[in-house]
Short mmCIF file of C-alpha atoms and ligand atoms in Angstrom, two decimals:
data_model
loop_
_atom_site.label_atom_id
_atom_site.label_comp_id
_atom_site.label_asym_id
_atom_site.label_seq_id
_atom_site.Cartn_x
_atom_site.Cartn_y
_atom_site.Cartn_z
CA MET N 1 171.03 44.94 138.98
CA SER N 2 169.48 45.06 142.43
CA LYS N 3 165.88 43.92 142.60
CA ILE N 4 162.95 46.21 143.34
CA ARG N 5 161.93 45.87 146.98
CA MET N 6 158.37 45.38 148.19
CA THR N 7 157.26 46.49 151.65
CA THR N 8 153.84 44.84 151.88
CA PRO N 9 153.00 41.45 150.36
CA LEU N 10 150.34 40.79 147.73
CA VAL N 11 147.80 38.04 148.07
CA GLU N 12 148.61 35.49 145.37
CA MET N 13 145.88 33.02 144.42
CA ASP N 14 147.15 30.25 142.18
CA GLY N 15 144.73 28.41 139.89
CA ASP N 16 144.19 25.64 137.39
CA GLU N 17 145.13 24.10 134.04
CA MET N 18 146.79 26.18 131.30
CA THR N 19 146.58 29.42 133.26
CA ARG N 20 148.44 27.73 136.14
CA ILE N 21 151.26 26.91 133.72
CA LEU N 22 151.32 30.49 132.39
CA TRP N 23 151.26 31.78 136.00
CA LYS N 24 154.52 30.04 136.85
CA TRP N 25 156.23 31.18 133.64
CA ILE N 26 155.09 34.81 134.04
CA LYS N 27 156.60 34.91 137.52
CA GLU N 28 159.84 33.20 136.48
CA ILE N 29 160.42 35.01 133.21
CA LEU N 30 158.92 38.47 133.73
CA ILE N 31 158.68 39.31 137.42
CA GLU N 32 161.08 37.50 139.72
CA PRO N 33 164.27 38.53 137.87
CA TYR N 34 163.44 42.18 138.60
CA VAL N 35 161.25 42.28 141.72
CA ASP N 36 161.99 40.85 145.13
CA LEU N 37 158.47 39.46 145.03
CA LYS N 38 156.62 39.23 148.34
CA THR N 39 153.34 37.35 148.29
CA GLU N 40 151.07 35.48 150.67
CA TYR N 41 150.50 32.39 148.55
CA TYR N 42 147.16 30.56 148.46
CA ASP N 43 146.79 27.56 146.20
CA LEU N 44 143.26 27.74 144.77
CA GLY N 45 143.97 24.89 142.36
CA LEU N 46 140.97 22.56 142.41
CA LEU N 47 142.82 19.70 144.13
CA HIS N 48 143.93 21.88 147.01
CA ARG N 49 140.47 23.43 147.36
CA ASP N 50 139.14 19.89 147.61
CA GLU N 51 141.79 18.85 150.17
CA THR N 52 141.00 21.85 152.37
CA ALA N 53 137.21 21.61 151.93
CA ASP N 54 137.44 25.02 150.22
CA GLN N 55 138.86 26.66 153.37
CA VAL N 56 141.76 27.96 151.28
CA THR N 57 139.37 30.14 149.25
CA LEU N 58 137.93 31.69 152.42
CA GLU N 59 141.44 32.30 153.77
CA ALA N 60 142.54 33.93 150.53
CA ALA N 61 139.50 36.23 150.61
CA GLU N 62 140.17 37.16 154.24
CA ALA N 63 143.82 37.85 153.39
CA THR N 64 142.64 40.19 150.60
CA LYS N 65 140.57 42.12 153.15
CA ARG N 66 143.65 42.39 155.36
CA LEU N 67 146.32 43.21 152.75
CA GLY N 68 144.10 45.14 150.31
CA VAL N 69 145.54 43.81 147.01
CA ALA N 70 145.31 40.37 145.42
CA VAL N 71 146.14 38.73 142.11
CA LYS N 72 144.21 35.64 141.05
CA CYS N 73 144.82 32.97 138.44
CA ALA N 74 141.80 31.49 136.63
CA THR N 75 140.26 28.53 138.45
CA ILE N 76 137.96 25.67 137.56
CA THR N 77 134.38 26.00 138.75
CA PRO N 78 133.52 22.33 139.14
CA ASN N 79 130.57 20.77 137.36
CA ARG N 80 129.57 17.11 137.21
CA GLN N 81 132.24 16.21 134.70
CA ARG N 82 134.97 17.77 136.91
CA MET N 83 133.68 15.77 139.89
CA THR N 84 134.79 12.57 138.18
CA GLU N 85 137.84 14.04 136.46
CA TYR N 86 139.30 15.23 139.80
CA ASN N 87 137.56 12.72 142.06
CA LEU N 88 136.15 15.54 144.23
CA HIS N 89 134.46 15.27 147.61
CA GLU N 90 131.96 17.99 146.72
CA MET N 91 130.97 20.25 143.84
CA TRP N 92 132.68 23.29 145.33
CA LYS N 93 131.27 26.73 144.56
CA SER N 94 132.95 29.16 142.17
CA PRO N 95 135.95 30.73 143.99
CA ASN N 96 135.19 34.00 142.22
CA GLY N 97 131.68 34.00 143.68
CA THR N 98 133.04 33.25 147.15
CA VAL N 99 135.65 36.02 147.06
CA ARG N 100 133.12 38.46 145.63
CA ARG N 101 130.64 37.68 148.40
CA ILE N 102 133.21 38.06 151.18
CA LEU N 103 134.53 41.36 149.80
CA ASP N 104 131.00 42.54 148.81
CA GLY N 105 132.75 43.63 145.63
CA THR N 106 131.92 44.57 142.06
CA VAL N 107 133.69 43.15 139.03
CA PHE N 108 134.95 45.57 136.38
CA ARG N 109 135.97 44.18 133.02
CA SER N 110 137.99 46.11 130.50
CA PRO N 111 139.84 45.36 127.27
CA ILE N 112 143.60 45.73 126.80
CA LEU N 113 144.20 47.73 123.64
CA ALA N 114 147.22 47.25 121.39
CA LYS N 115 147.94 49.09 118.15
CA GLY N 116 147.19 46.85 115.19
CA ILE N 117 144.34 45.07 116.93
CA SER N 118 141.35 47.27 116.29
CA PRO N 119 137.90 46.84 117.79
CA TYR N 120 134.97 45.96 115.53
CA VAL N 121 133.49 49.36 116.41
CA PRO N 122 135.93 51.76 114.73
CA THR N 123 135.09 54.76 116.94
CA TRP N 124 136.21 52.95 120.13
CA LYS N 125 139.67 54.30 120.88
CA ALA N 126 139.86 53.84 124.66
CA PRO N 127 138.62 50.97 126.84
CA ILE N 128 134.99 50.69 127.92
CA VAL N 129 135.05 49.52 131.52
CA LEU N 130 131.97 47.49 132.25
CA ALA N 131 130.62 46.94 135.77
CA ARG N 132 127.98 44.33 136.39
CA HIS N 133 125.91 44.29 139.58
CA ALA N 134 126.28 40.62 140.34
CA TYR N 135 123.39 40.27 142.79
CA GLY N 136 119.66 39.70 142.49
CA ASP N 137 117.06 40.49 139.81
CA ILE N 138 116.26 37.53 137.54
CA TYR N 139 119.30 35.58 138.84
CA ASN N 140 117.62 34.95 142.18
CA ALA N 141 114.03 35.03 140.91
CA VAL N 142 111.11 32.74 141.55
CA ASP N 143 108.94 31.91 138.59
CA HIS N 144 105.86 29.95 137.76
CA ILE N 145 104.11 28.69 134.67
CA CYS N 146 100.39 29.40 135.05
CA GLU N 147 97.39 27.65 133.61
CA ALA N 148 94.24 29.20 132.22
CA GLY N 149 92.08 30.33 135.12
CA ASP N 150 95.03 31.15 137.43
CA LYS N 151 95.38 34.52 139.09
CA ALA N 152 98.84 35.70 140.15
CA TYR N 153 99.43 38.16 143.01
CA LEU N 154 102.43 39.85 144.56
CA THR N 155 102.09 39.47 148.32
CA ILE N 156 104.22 41.22 150.95
CA GLU N 157 103.96 40.37 154.65
CA HIS N 158 105.04 43.32 156.78
CA LYS N 159 106.73 43.21 160.17
CA ASP N 160 103.49 44.27 161.92
CA GLY N 161 101.59 41.39 160.36
CA THR N 162 99.68 43.41 157.78
CA VAL N 163 99.74 42.29 154.17
CA THR N 164 100.01 44.17 150.89
CA LYS N 165 98.63 42.24 147.94
CA LYS N 166 98.77 43.35 144.31
CA LEU N 167 97.28 41.60 141.32
CA ILE N 168 99.93 40.79 138.71
CA ALA N 169 97.78 39.10 136.09
CA GLU N 170 94.60 37.11 135.54
CA PHE N 171 95.08 34.21 133.17
CA GLU N 172 91.47 33.98 132.01
CA HIS N 173 91.56 32.20 128.66
CA ALA N 174 95.13 30.96 128.40
CA GLY N 175 98.01 30.10 130.69
CA GLY N 176 101.19 32.15 130.89
CA VAL N 177 104.24 32.94 132.94
CA VAL N 178 104.91 34.95 136.08
CA GLN N 179 108.11 35.86 137.91
CA GLY N 180 109.03 37.41 141.25
CA MET N 181 112.44 39.02 141.66
CA HIS N 182 114.15 41.27 144.16
CA ASN N 183 117.19 43.29 144.97
CA ARG N 184 118.52 44.73 148.24
CA ALA N 185 119.17 48.38 148.99
CA ASP N 186 122.48 47.56 150.74
CA SER N 187 123.72 45.57 147.73
CA ILE N 188 122.76 48.36 145.32
CA ARG N 189 124.50 50.88 147.57
CA SER N 190 127.74 48.83 147.72
CA PHE N 191 127.60 48.44 143.95
CA ALA N 192 127.22 52.21 143.50
CA ARG N 193 130.13 52.92 145.89
CA SER N 194 132.46 50.46 144.13
CA CYS N 195 131.58 52.04 140.77
CA PHE N 196 132.10 55.67 141.83
CA ARG N 197 135.34 54.74 143.57
CA TYR N 198 136.72 52.87 140.58
CA ALA N 199 135.74 55.67 138.13
CA LEU N 200 137.72 58.03 140.37
CA ASP N 201 140.68 55.61 140.43
CA LEU N 202 140.73 55.52 136.64
CA LYS N 203 139.71 59.19 136.27
CA ILE N 204 137.10 58.36 133.66
CA PRO N 205 133.43 59.44 133.51
CA MET N 206 130.68 57.05 134.50
CA MET N 207 127.24 56.16 133.22
CA PHE N 208 124.49 54.16 134.90
CA ALA N 209 121.26 53.21 133.21
CA THR N 210 118.01 51.43 134.01
CA LYS N 211 114.46 51.47 132.65
CA ASP N 212 112.90 53.57 135.41
CA THR N 213 110.29 55.04 133.06
CA ILE N 214 108.71 51.57 132.94
CA ALA N 215 109.79 49.91 136.21
CA LYS N 216 109.04 53.05 138.22
CA GLY N 217 109.33 51.49 141.66
CA TYR N 218 111.99 48.84 141.02
CA ASP N 219 114.40 50.69 138.74
CA GLY N 220 113.37 54.03 140.26
CA GLU N 221 114.93 52.79 143.51
CA PHE N 222 118.21 51.90 141.75
CA LYS N 223 118.31 55.38 140.24
CA ALA N 224 117.57 57.06 143.58
CA ILE N 225 120.23 55.07 145.48
CA PHE N 226 122.86 55.91 142.86
CA GLU N 227 121.91 59.60 143.10
CA GLU N 228 122.12 59.50 146.89
CA VAL N 229 125.51 57.72 146.91
CA PHE N 230 126.86 60.07 144.24
CA GLU N 231 126.52 62.96 146.72
CA GLU N 232 129.45 61.35 148.67
CA TYR N 233 131.67 61.46 145.56
CA LYS N 234 130.43 64.59 143.79
CA ALA N 235 133.20 66.92 144.98
CA ASP N 236 135.91 64.36 144.09
CA PHE N 237 134.37 63.88 140.64
CA GLU N 238 134.41 67.63 140.03
CA GLN N 239 138.00 67.88 141.18
CA ALA N 240 139.04 65.00 138.91
CA GLY N 241 137.20 66.67 136.01
CA ILE N 242 134.92 63.69 135.39
CA TRP N 243 131.13 63.41 135.29
CA TYR N 244 128.35 60.99 136.23
CA LEU N 245 125.38 60.52 133.95
CA TYR N 246 122.18 58.64 134.67
CA THR N 247 120.18 57.71 131.59
CA LEU N 248 117.80 55.09 130.21
CA ILE N 249 119.31 51.76 129.17
CA ASP N 250 118.38 52.09 125.49
CA ASP N 251 119.92 55.56 125.37
CA ALA N 252 123.02 54.18 127.14
CA VAL N 253 123.49 51.48 124.51
CA ALA N 254 123.28 54.06 121.73
CA ARG N 255 125.73 56.37 123.52
CA ILE N 256 128.22 53.54 124.06
CA VAL N 257 128.23 52.52 120.39
CA ARG N 258 128.95 56.04 119.17
CA SER N 259 131.38 56.87 122.01
CA GLU N 260 135.17 56.80 121.83
CA GLY N 261 135.28 54.57 124.91
CA GLY N 262 137.12 55.78 127.98
CA ILE N 263 134.02 55.44 130.14
CA LEU N 264 132.86 53.28 133.03
CA TRP N 265 129.48 51.74 132.29
CA ALA N 266 127.62 50.49 135.37
CA CYS N 267 124.98 47.88 134.50
CA LYS N 268 122.23 46.10 136.36
CA ASN N 269 122.74 42.35 136.61
CA TYR N 270 121.06 41.23 133.37
CA ASP N 271 122.25 44.21 131.32
CA GLY N 272 125.80 43.52 132.53
CA ASP N 273 125.58 39.83 131.68
CA VAL N 274 124.56 40.56 128.10
CA MET N 275 126.53 43.75 127.48
CA SER N 276 129.82 42.45 128.90
CA ASP N 277 129.85 39.69 126.28
CA MET N 278 128.94 42.17 123.56
CA VAL N 279 131.66 44.64 124.57
CA ALA N 280 134.29 41.87 125.04
CA THR N 281 133.58 40.37 121.63
CA ALA N 282 133.60 43.76 119.93
CA TYR N 283 137.10 44.44 121.29
CA GLY N 284 138.56 41.20 119.92
CA SER N 285 139.96 38.32 121.95
CA LEU N 286 139.10 36.95 125.40
CA GLY N 287 142.83 36.74 125.99
CA MET N 288 142.92 40.55 126.01
CA MET N 289 140.17 41.14 128.58
CA LYS N 290 141.09 41.92 132.17
CA SER N 291 138.97 42.00 135.24
CA VAL N 292 139.23 43.59 138.67
CA LEU N 293 137.09 43.11 141.75
CA VAL N 294 136.74 46.30 143.81
CA SER N 295 135.11 46.36 147.22
CA PRO N 296 133.20 49.43 148.45
CA ASP N 297 135.95 50.05 151.04
CA GLY N 298 138.74 49.89 148.44
CA LYS N 299 140.18 46.34 148.36
CA TYR N 300 141.28 45.07 144.94
CA GLU N 301 141.56 41.65 143.32
CA PHE N 302 143.02 41.51 139.79
CA GLU N 303 142.58 38.68 137.29
CA ALA N 304 142.10 37.75 133.65
CA ALA N 305 138.47 37.60 132.48
CA HIS N 306 138.96 34.27 130.68
CA GLY N 307 138.93 30.79 132.17
CA THR N 308 141.61 28.13 132.56
CA VAL N 309 141.76 27.45 128.76
CA THR N 310 141.17 23.72 129.21
CA ARG N 311 141.49 22.78 125.55
CA HIS N 312 145.04 24.18 125.37
CA TYR N 313 145.96 22.46 128.67
CA TYR N 314 145.08 19.03 127.34
CA LYS N 315 147.34 19.73 124.34
CA TYR N 316 150.10 20.86 126.70
CA LEU N 317 149.76 17.64 128.73
CA LYS N 318 150.23 15.61 125.55
CA GLY N 319 153.45 17.51 124.92
CA GLU N 320 152.00 19.39 121.95
CA SER N 321 152.83 23.03 121.40
CA THR N 322 150.33 25.65 122.59
CA SER N 323 149.87 29.29 121.75
CA THR N 324 147.90 30.57 124.73
CA ASN N 325 147.55 34.31 125.20
CA SER N 326 149.02 35.36 128.56
CA VAL N 327 148.36 39.10 128.18
CA ALA N 328 145.32 39.31 130.50
CA THR N 329 147.18 37.29 133.16
CA ILE N 330 150.27 39.51 132.84
CA PHE N 331 148.01 42.56 133.24
CA ALA N 332 146.45 41.00 136.34
CA TRP N 333 149.98 40.91 137.82
CA THR N 334 150.85 44.43 136.69
CA GLY N 335 147.51 45.75 137.97
CA ALA N 336 148.20 44.24 141.40
CA LEU N 337 151.86 45.33 141.52
CA GLU N 338 150.93 48.87 140.47
CA LYS N 339 148.14 49.12 143.07
CA ARG N 340 150.48 47.71 145.75
CA GLY N 341 153.08 50.27 144.74
CA GLU N 342 150.53 53.09 144.80
CA LEU N 343 149.28 52.16 148.27
CA ASP N 344 152.80 51.76 149.67
CA GLY N 345 154.27 54.84 147.95
CA ASN N 346 156.65 52.49 146.10
CA GLU N 347 157.41 54.37 142.88
CA ALA N 348 159.89 51.81 141.60
CA LEU N 349 157.24 49.11 141.75
CA VAL N 350 154.67 51.29 139.96
CA ALA N 351 157.22 52.10 137.25
CA PHE N 352 158.10 48.42 136.84
CA ALA N 353 154.44 47.45 136.38
CA GLN N 354 154.01 50.14 133.73
CA LYS N 355 157.16 49.05 131.90
CA LEU N 356 156.01 45.45 131.85
CA GLU N 357 152.68 46.51 130.34
CA ARG N 358 154.50 48.63 127.75
CA ALA N 359 156.86 45.77 126.87
CA THR N 360 153.89 43.40 126.46
CA LEU N 361 152.05 45.77 124.13
CA SER N 362 155.22 46.57 122.12
CA THR N 363 155.76 42.87 121.55
CA ILE N 364 152.33 42.58 119.93
CA GLU N 365 152.64 45.90 118.10
CA GLU N 366 155.93 44.72 116.56
CA GLY N 367 154.12 41.65 115.25
CA TYR N 368 154.95 38.94 117.83
CA MET N 369 151.81 37.37 119.28
CA THR N 370 149.83 34.25 120.16
CA GLY N 371 147.57 32.55 117.65
CA ASP N 372 144.28 34.04 118.84
CA LEU N 373 145.45 37.54 117.85
CA ILE N 374 146.74 36.74 114.34
CA PRO N 375 143.36 37.04 112.56
CA LEU N 376 142.67 40.34 114.38
CA PHE N 377 145.99 41.99 113.53
CA TYR N 378 146.11 44.65 110.81
CA ALA N 379 149.39 46.53 110.50
CA ASP N 380 152.33 46.99 108.15
CA VAL N 381 154.31 44.16 109.72
CA GLU N 382 153.55 40.50 109.05
CA PRO N 383 152.42 38.91 112.36
CA LYS N 384 154.36 35.94 113.73
CA LYS N 385 152.60 33.28 115.77
CA LEU N 386 154.54 32.29 118.89
CA GLU N 387 154.19 29.43 121.35
CA SER N 388 153.00 30.26 124.86
CA GLU N 389 156.45 30.42 126.45
CA GLU N 390 158.16 31.95 123.42
CA PHE N 391 155.79 34.92 123.64
CA LEU N 392 156.86 35.56 127.25
CA ARG N 393 160.55 35.40 126.28
CA GLU N 394 159.88 37.89 123.49
CA ILE N 395 158.35 40.28 126.09
CA ALA N 396 161.34 39.75 128.39
CA LYS N 397 163.70 40.89 125.59
CA ARG N 398 161.86 44.21 125.39
CA LEU N 399 161.47 44.57 129.15
P1 NAP V 1 138.01 29.61 128.68
O1 NAP V 1 139.00 28.96 129.55
O2 NAP V 1 137.91 31.10 128.76
O3 NAP V 1 138.31 29.18 127.18
C1 NAP V 1 137.36 29.14 126.15
C2 NAP V 1 138.06 29.25 124.79
O4 NAP V 1 138.36 30.62 124.54
C3 NAP V 1 139.38 28.52 124.70
O5 NAP V 1 139.24 27.18 124.40
C4 NAP V 1 140.10 29.34 123.64
O6 NAP V 1 139.58 29.07 122.36
C5 NAP V 1 139.66 30.74 123.97
N1 NAP V 1 140.54 31.38 124.98
C6 NAP V 1 140.21 31.79 126.24
N2 NAP V 1 141.26 32.35 126.83
C7 NAP V 1 142.27 32.31 125.95
C8 NAP V 1 143.63 32.71 125.99
N3 NAP V 1 144.14 33.29 127.10
N4 NAP V 1 144.41 32.50 124.92
C9 NAP V 1 143.91 31.91 123.81
N5 NAP V 1 142.62 31.50 123.70
C10 NAP V 1 141.81 31.69 124.77
O7 NAP V 1 136.53 29.06 128.98
P2 NAP V 1 135.99 27.55 129.18
O8 NAP V 1 136.76 26.61 128.33
O9 NAP V 1 134.53 27.68 129.04
O10 NAP V 1 136.29 27.22 130.70
C11 NAP V 1 137.40 26.47 131.17
C12 NAP V 1 137.41 26.46 132.68
O11 NAP V 1 137.62 27.78 133.16
C13 NAP V 1 136.11 25.98 133.30
O12 NAP V 1 136.41 24.96 134.25
C14 NAP V 1 135.52 27.19 133.99
O13 NAP V 1 134.90 26.85 135.20
C15 NAP V 1 136.73 28.05 134.23
N6 NAP V 1 136.49 29.50 134.23
C16 NAP V 1 137.13 30.23 135.20
C17 NAP V 1 137.02 31.61 135.23
C18 NAP V 1 137.74 32.36 136.30
O14 NAP V 1 138.40 31.78 137.13
N7 NAP V 1 137.65 33.67 136.29
C19 NAP V 1 136.28 32.27 134.24
C20 NAP V 1 135.66 31.50 133.24
C21 NAP V 1 135.78 30.12 133.24
P3 NAP V 1 140.22 27.97 121.37
O15 NAP V 1 140.08 26.66 122.05
O16 NAP V 1 139.36 28.11 120.15
O17 NAP V 1 141.66 28.32 121.13
MG1 MG V 2 127.10 36.66 129.81
#
C-alpha cells in the first residue's frame, strides 16, 4: 500500500510522562504505517523547555500561527515539587497558557461519545462543546478584607485627569470583603469571534449566557459585544441552518440539562471553569475529553483535555503494566490531520482521520477498552480491560 501524502506539515508538540509514551506508540502503530507524516517537531517535554529557557514553547506557538494546525501532547506545568524532581532552572509557565496567549485563542472542550458508554444525563445524545473565556473577571481580580468602619470605593482615573468615584459599600458595624475585577473589550471580542467561527466549523448552534439583569454594565457589555460580533457571522449562520441564542446563565444551565447536546456553549471565565468540570464528569471519563484551541483568525491546536497521567507513568517506569486511555490523544491527532486535510484539499487525509476515529470507537463498542472505561460500559458484550499498548494494537486491527 502506498502511504497517504501530506502537502503541508503539522506542528507537532511533544510532551511529558505517560502521554509522551502514548504519543510515540500512536504515531508508530496507528499513523506512520499509513501516512507519510510531515510535521515540524517541537519538544515541549519539561527537560527541553528548561534547556531552551522555554523558547521552544514560543517557537511552537509561532509555528502554529504560520502553519495553521498543531497537535499537542499533554505537558507538565511545573510546581515546586517538579522543580526538585526535574532540577529546573525556573518554574516555567504553563505551555498551554503561553500558546493560548500568543494565538489569542479560545479553548473548546468536548466529549468523545462511544456506544455503550452513556452519559449520566440520559437525554444527552450528542456532544456539548464548552468554550471558556480564559481571561479576566475574578481570575485577575484585586480583593480586600475590610474592617468595621471602612468604606470601599471604585475609582477610575480618566485620560484627561478627571476621576469617577463610586461607593461600593460602607462597613459600618462589621468588616467584610470587597473585590475589583475587569475584562477587556478586545479579549471579549476575540472570544466571541473564536466561538462563532468554531460553531460554524462544527455546524452546531451556539448559546452564550451572562447575568446582565444583575450586572447591567459589566455583563451588559459582554452581551452587547457578542451581539455586535454576531452581525459578522449572521448570514453564514443562516446559510448553515444554525442559530445563536443569548440568554441568562441560570436559564442556560436548565436548557443544557434538558437538551440533547449538539450545541456550543460559550461561558464567561468562572462559569466555564465550573461548568466544564460538570459537563466533563457527566459524560464519563477524562480520557474521553478532547480539547481544541481556536484563534479568532482560524488557527487550530488540538489536544487531549487530561494531563500527563503521572500516576500511570510512575507505574510504567517500574515496569508494571498500565491501562491508560489514549482515545483523547488519538482524537487530537485525527482532529489535526482532518483539519490539515480540509485546508489543503487533501481528501485522502481527511478520510484517513475519520477512519481512525471510527476504528477507535468500534474497538470500544466491541468491548475492548482501557480500565477507566470498564465501570462506565453498559452493553451486551462483556468488556475486556487492555493494557495501554494492547488497546492501540486492537485499534490497528480494525483500522
Ligand atoms: P491527569 O494527568 O489528568 O490525571 C489525573 C487522574 O485522572 C489520573 O491519575 C487518572 O486517574 C485519571 N486520568 C486522566 N487521564 C487519563 C487517561 N488518559 N487514562 C486513564 N486515566 C486518566 O491530572 P494530574 O495528575 O492532576 O496532572 C498530571 C500532570 O499533568 C501535571 O503535571 C499537570 O501540570 C499536567 N496537566 C497538563 C495538562 C495539559 O497539558 N493540557 C492538563 C492538565 C494537567 P487514576 O490514577 O485514578 O487512574
Ligand atoms: Mg475547573
